[in-house]
Amino acid sequence: MDLLLWRHAEAAPGIPDLTRTLTPHGREQAKAMARWLSANAPRRLRILVSPTVRTRQTIEAWRREYELCPEIGVSARGGNLLTAANWPSSREAVLLVGHQPALGEAVAYLLNSDTRDMVVRKGSLWWFQHREHEGRVQTLLRAMIPASFA
């Protein structure tokens, strides 16, 4: 299974949190990552997106169909993300577009880190793969793409 975790691009500060929009820089971050995904992501990909404005604007830069998933919204925890993606059992590749701290918690878990809340920077993407190799089950970090590298 491939699991891609994408944190929303840079958003303007403000309240209410659910309606914050991307900044001009954030829109550029999202477009750059969308180009990278077009060249590198699995062709068949289920996309689950937090229902906030900034996460929808982030994925809409890629112009792919997606599903809104309240379970990965701003109050989610890392385990909620993994459950929504059906990690590691899903037979399809899954991309989640979400928020801190849930993304950092999921990344820490997948990396088997003692740190519970890793930093996932705005606009960045982490790509994990669950596989069997030489009779062993493995979690592989395939890529970590900062927004500035996309």
PDB file of C-alpha atoms in Angstrom:
ATOM      1  CA  MET A   1       0.000   0.000   0.000  1.00  0.00           C
ATOM      2  CA  ASP A   2       1.155   3.517  -0.799  1.00  0.00           C
ATOM      3  CA  LEU A   3       0.155   6.298   1.602  1.00  0.00           C
ATOM      4  CA  LEU A   4       0.865   9.919   0.711  1.00  0.00           C
ATOM      5  CA  LEU A   5       0.414  12.587   3.386  1.00  0.00           C
ATOM      6  CA  TRP A   6       0.201  16.184   2.143  1.00  0.00           C
ATOM      7  CA  ARG A   7      -0.091  19.096   4.526  1.00  0.00           C
ATOM      8  CA  HIS A   8      -2.123  22.001   3.185  1.00  0.00           C
ATOM      9  CA  ALA A   9      -0.120  24.848   1.704  1.00  0.00           C
ATOM     10  CA  GLU A  10       0.461  28.162   3.493  1.00  0.00           C
ATOM     11  CA  ALA A  11      -2.805  29.768   4.610  1.00  0.00           C
ATOM     12  CA  ALA A  12      -3.675  33.211   5.895  1.00  0.00           C
ATOM     13  CA  PRO A  13      -4.133  33.454   9.663  1.00  0.00           C
ATOM     14  CA  GLY A  14      -7.581  34.061  11.018  1.00  0.00           C
ATOM     15  CA  ILE A  15     -10.780  32.892  12.552  1.00  0.00           C
ATOM     16  CA  PRO A  16     -12.876  30.950  11.839  1.00  0.00           C
ATOM     17  CA  ASP A  17     -10.215  28.331  11.214  1.00  0.00           C
ATOM     18  CA  LEU A  18     -12.328  26.290   8.806  1.00  0.00           C
ATOM     19  CA  THR A  19     -12.594  29.118   6.260  1.00  0.00           C
ATOM     20  CA  ARG A  20      -8.958  30.239   6.127  1.00  0.00           C
ATOM     21  CA  THR A  21      -7.737  30.542   2.533  1.00  0.00           C
ATOM     22  CA  LEU A  22      -4.352  29.988   0.934  1.00  0.00           C
ATOM     23  CA  THR A  23      -2.015  32.939   0.621  1.00  0.00           C
ATOM     24  CA  PRO A  24      -0.555  33.760  -2.819  1.00  0.00           C
ATOM     25  CA  HIS A  25       2.607  31.917  -1.692  1.00  0.00           C
ATOM     26  CA  GLY A  26       0.454  28.977  -0.584  1.00  0.00           C
ATOM     27  CA  ARG A  27      -1.230  28.810  -3.995  1.00  0.00           C
ATOM     28  CA  GLU A  28       2.225  28.616  -5.597  1.00  0.00           C
ATOM     29  CA  GLN A  29       3.268  25.870  -3.139  1.00  0.00           C
ATOM     30  CA  ALA A  30       0.160  23.866  -4.035  1.00  0.00           C
ATOM     31  CA  LYS A  31       0.747  24.267  -7.785  1.00  0.00           C
ATOM     32  CA  ALA A  32       4.381  23.182  -7.459  1.00  0.00           C
ATOM     33  CA  MET A  33       3.465  20.064  -5.482  1.00  0.00           C
ATOM     34  CA  ALA A  34       0.662  19.304  -7.949  1.00  0.00           C
ATOM     35  CA  ARG A  35       3.246  19.296 -10.757  1.00  0.00           C
ATOM     36  CA  TRP A  36       5.453  16.941  -8.729  1.00  0.00           C
ATOM     37  CA  LEU A  37       2.507  14.638  -8.015  1.00  0.00           C
ATOM     38  CA  SER A  38       1.520  14.594 -11.690  1.00  0.00           C
ATOM     39  CA  ALA A  39       4.977  13.304 -12.564  1.00  0.00           C
ATOM     40  CA  ASN A  40       5.471  10.913  -9.630  1.00  0.00           C
ATOM     41  CA  ALA A  41       2.299   9.816  -7.827  1.00  0.00           C
ATOM     42  CA  PRO A  42       0.616   6.464  -8.442  1.00  0.00           C
ATOM     43  CA  ARG A  43      -1.844   6.741 -11.334  1.00  0.00           C
ATOM     44  CA  ARG A  44      -4.674   5.150  -9.360  1.00  0.00           C
ATOM     45  CA  LEU A  45      -5.009   7.121  -6.171  1.00  0.00           C
ATOM     46  CA  ARG A  46      -7.868   7.619  -3.736  1.00  0.00           C
ATOM     47  CA  ILE A  47      -7.734  11.198  -2.441  1.00  0.00           C
ATOM     48  CA  LEU A  48      -9.224  12.083   0.960  1.00  0.00           C
ATOM     49  CA  VAL A  49      -9.290  15.741   1.970  1.00  0.00           C
ATOM     50  CA  SER A  50     -10.116  17.565   5.188  1.00  0.00           C
ATOM     51  CA  PRO A  51     -13.205  19.737   4.614  1.00  0.00           C
ATOM     52  CA  THR A  52     -11.452  23.051   5.350  1.00  0.00           C
ATOM     53  CA  VAL A  53     -11.131  25.692   2.637  1.00  0.00           C
ATOM     54  CA  ARG A  54      -7.311  25.618   2.687  1.00  0.00           C
ATOM     55  CA  THR A  55      -7.075  21.839   2.196  1.00  0.00           C
ATOM     56  CA  ARG A  56      -9.585  21.935  -0.662  1.00  0.00           C
ATOM     57  CA  GLN A  57      -7.664  24.796  -2.301  1.00  0.00           C
ATOM     58  CA  THR A  58      -4.453  22.787  -1.902  1.00  0.00           C
ATOM     59  CA  ILE A  59      -5.775  19.687  -3.685  1.00  0.00           C
ATOM     60  CA  GLU A  60      -7.663  21.700  -6.292  1.00  0.00           C
ATOM     61  CA  ALA A  61      -4.306  22.897  -7.618  1.00  0.00           C
ATOM     62  CA  TRP A  62      -3.866  19.314  -8.872  1.00  0.00           C
ATOM     63  CA  ARG A  63      -7.286  19.158 -10.557  1.00  0.00           C
ATOM     64  CA  ARG A  64      -8.028  15.591  -9.489  1.00  0.00           C
ATOM     65  CA  GLU A  65     -11.248  14.173  -8.069  1.00  0.00           C
ATOM     66  CA  TYR A  66     -11.273  13.901  -4.291  1.00  0.00           C
ATOM     67  CA  GLU A  67     -13.505  12.992  -1.373  1.00  0.00           C
ATOM     68  CA  LEU A  68     -14.109  15.261   1.607  1.00  0.00           C
ATOM     69  CA  CYS A  69     -13.331  13.336   4.782  1.00  0.00           C
ATOM     70  CA  PRO A  70     -14.387  14.998   8.070  1.00  0.00           C
ATOM     71  CA  GLU A  71     -12.512  12.263   9.982  1.00  0.00           C
ATOM     72  CA  ILE A  72      -9.207  13.894   8.971  1.00  0.00           C
ATOM     73  CA  GLY A  73     -10.280  17.466   9.780  1.00  0.00           C
ATOM     74  CA  VAL A  74      -8.589  19.959  12.097  1.00  0.00           C
ATOM     75  CA  SER A  75      -9.456  18.054  15.291  1.00  0.00           C
ATOM     76  CA  ALA A  76      -8.177  14.696  13.990  1.00  0.00           C
ATOM     77  CA  ARG A  77      -5.330  12.748  15.563  1.00  0.00           C
ATOM     78  CA  GLY A  78      -2.718  10.704  13.730  1.00  0.00           C
ATOM     79  CA  GLY A  79      -4.615   7.477  14.276  1.00  0.00           C
ATOM     80  CA  ASN A  80      -7.697   8.964  12.609  1.00  0.00           C
ATOM     81  CA  LEU A  81      -5.669   9.540   9.443  1.00  0.00           C
ATOM     82  CA  LEU A  82      -4.351   5.986   9.353  1.00  0.00           C
ATOM     83  CA  THR A  83      -7.847   4.599   9.963  1.00  0.00           C
ATOM     84  CA  ALA A  84      -9.361   6.756   7.195  1.00  0.00           C
ATOM     85  CA  ALA A  85      -6.688   5.492   4.785  1.00  0.00           C
ATOM     86  CA  ASN A  86      -7.205   1.879   5.950  1.00  0.00           C
ATOM     87  CA  TRP A  87      -3.464   1.655   6.645  1.00  0.00           C
ATOM     88  CA  PRO A  88      -1.823  -0.778   6.038  1.00  0.00           C
ATOM     89  CA  SER A  89      -4.559  -2.998   4.586  1.00  0.00           C
ATOM     90  CA  SER A  90      -5.889  -0.940   1.681  1.00  0.00           C
ATOM     91  CA  ARG A  91      -5.320  -2.386  -1.753  1.00  0.00           C
ATOM     92  CA  GLU A  92      -5.305   1.091  -3.273  1.00  0.00           C
ATOM     93  CA  ALA A  93      -2.897   3.987  -2.944  1.00  0.00           C
ATOM     94  CA  VAL A  94      -4.272   6.789  -0.761  1.00  0.00           C
ATOM     95  CA  LEU A  95      -3.427  10.495  -0.564  1.00  0.00           C
ATOM     96  CA  LEU A  96      -4.569  12.424   2.514  1.00  0.00           C
ATOM     97  CA  VAL A  97      -4.569  16.235   2.536  1.00  0.00           C
ATOM     98  CA  GLY A  98      -4.710  17.425   6.124  1.00  0.00           C
ATOM     99  CA  HIS A  99      -3.311  19.325   9.075  1.00  0.00           C
ATOM    100  CA  GLN A 100      -0.847  19.415  11.925  1.00  0.00           C
ATOM    101  CA  PRO A 101      -0.603  17.936  14.501  1.00  0.00           C
ATOM    102  CA  ALA A 102      -2.344  14.837  13.088  1.00  0.00           C
ATOM    103  CA  LEU A 103       0.029  14.543  10.125  1.00  0.00           C
ATOM    104  CA  GLY A 104       3.060  14.783  12.407  1.00  0.00           C
ATOM    105  CA  GLU A 105       1.631  12.126  14.703  1.00  0.00           C
ATOM    106  CA  ALA A 106       0.991   9.803  11.754  1.00  0.00           C
ATOM    107  CA  VAL A 107       4.500  10.390  10.372  1.00  0.00           C
ATOM    108  CA  ALA A 108       6.062   9.708  13.790  1.00  0.00           C
ATOM    109  CA  TYR A 109       4.108   6.463  14.083  1.00  0.00           C
ATOM    110  CA  LEU A 110       5.054   5.329  10.572  1.00  0.00           C
ATOM    111  CA  LEU A 111       8.723   6.111  11.219  1.00  0.00           C
ATOM    112  CA  ASN A 112       8.521   4.258  14.546  1.00  0.00           C
ATOM    113  CA  SER A 113       9.802   7.404  16.225  1.00  0.00           C
ATOM    114  CA  ASP A 114       9.955   8.054  19.953  1.00  0.00           C
ATOM    115  CA  THR A 115       8.900  11.611  19.141  1.00  0.00           C
ATOM    116  CA  ARG A 116       5.109  11.715  19.092  1.00  0.00           C
ATOM    117  CA  ASP A 117       4.637  15.020  17.317  1.00  0.00           C
ATOM    118  CA  MET A 118       6.938  15.500  14.367  1.00  0.00           C
ATOM    119  CA  VAL A 119       6.764  18.690  12.347  1.00  0.00           C
ATOM    120  CA  VAL A 120       5.247  18.404   8.885  1.00  0.00           C
ATOM    121  CA  ARG A 121       5.802  21.736   7.200  1.00  0.00           C
ATOM    122  CA  LYS A 122       3.109  23.519   5.222  1.00  0.00           C
ATOM    123  CA  GLY A 123       2.831  22.289   1.665  1.00  0.00           C
ATOM    124  CA  SER A 124       5.140  19.295   2.160  1.00  0.00           C
ATOM    125  CA  LEU A 125       4.442  15.687   1.215  1.00  0.00           C
ATOM    126  CA  TRP A 126       5.486  12.418   2.876  1.00  0.00           C
ATOM    127  CA  TRP A 127       5.129   9.166   0.915  1.00  0.00           C
ATOM    128  CA  PHE A 128       5.139   5.823   2.732  1.00  0.00           C
ATOM    129  CA  GLN A 129       4.846   2.319   1.369  1.00  0.00           C
ATOM    130  CA  HIS A 130       3.808  -0.819   3.239  1.00  0.00           C
ATOM    131  CA  ARG A 131       5.204  -3.903   1.548  1.00  0.00           C
ATOM    132  CA  GLU A 132       6.491  -7.409   1.978  1.00  0.00           C
ATOM    133  CA  HIS A 133      10.116  -7.852   0.954  1.00  0.00           C
ATOM    134  CA  GLU A 134      12.088 -11.088   1.283  1.00  0.00           C
ATOM    135  CA  GLY A 135       9.470 -12.471   3.646  1.00  0.00           C
ATOM    136  CA  ARG A 136       9.460  -9.416   5.925  1.00  0.00           C
ATOM    137  CA  VAL A 137       6.785  -6.764   6.306  1.00  0.00           C
ATOM    138  CA  GLN A 138       8.277  -3.285   5.957  1.00  0.00           C
ATOM    139  CA  THR A 139       7.242   0.340   6.076  1.00  0.00           C
ATOM    140  CA  LEU A 140       9.344   2.296   3.620  1.00  0.00           C
ATOM    141  CA  LEU A 141       9.673   6.074   3.399  1.00  0.00           C
ATOM    142  CA  ARG A 142       9.668   6.522  -0.389  1.00  0.00           C
ATOM    143  CA  ALA A 143       9.896  10.310  -0.426  1.00  0.00           C
ATOM    144  CA  MET A 144       9.703  13.430   1.690  1.00  0.00           C
ATOM    145  CA  ILE A 145       9.216  16.462  -0.516  1.00  0.00           C
ATOM    146  CA  PRO A 146       9.331  19.919   1.080  1.00  0.00           C
ATOM    147  CA  ALA A 147       7.146  22.460  -0.690  1.00  0.00           C
ATOM    148  CA  SER A 148      10.286  24.363  -1.695  1.00  0.00           C
ATOM    149  CA  PHE A 149      11.656  21.304  -3.584  1.00  0.00           C
ATOM    150  CA  ALA A 150       8.533  20.407  -5.569  1.00  0.00           C
TER     151      ALA A 150
END
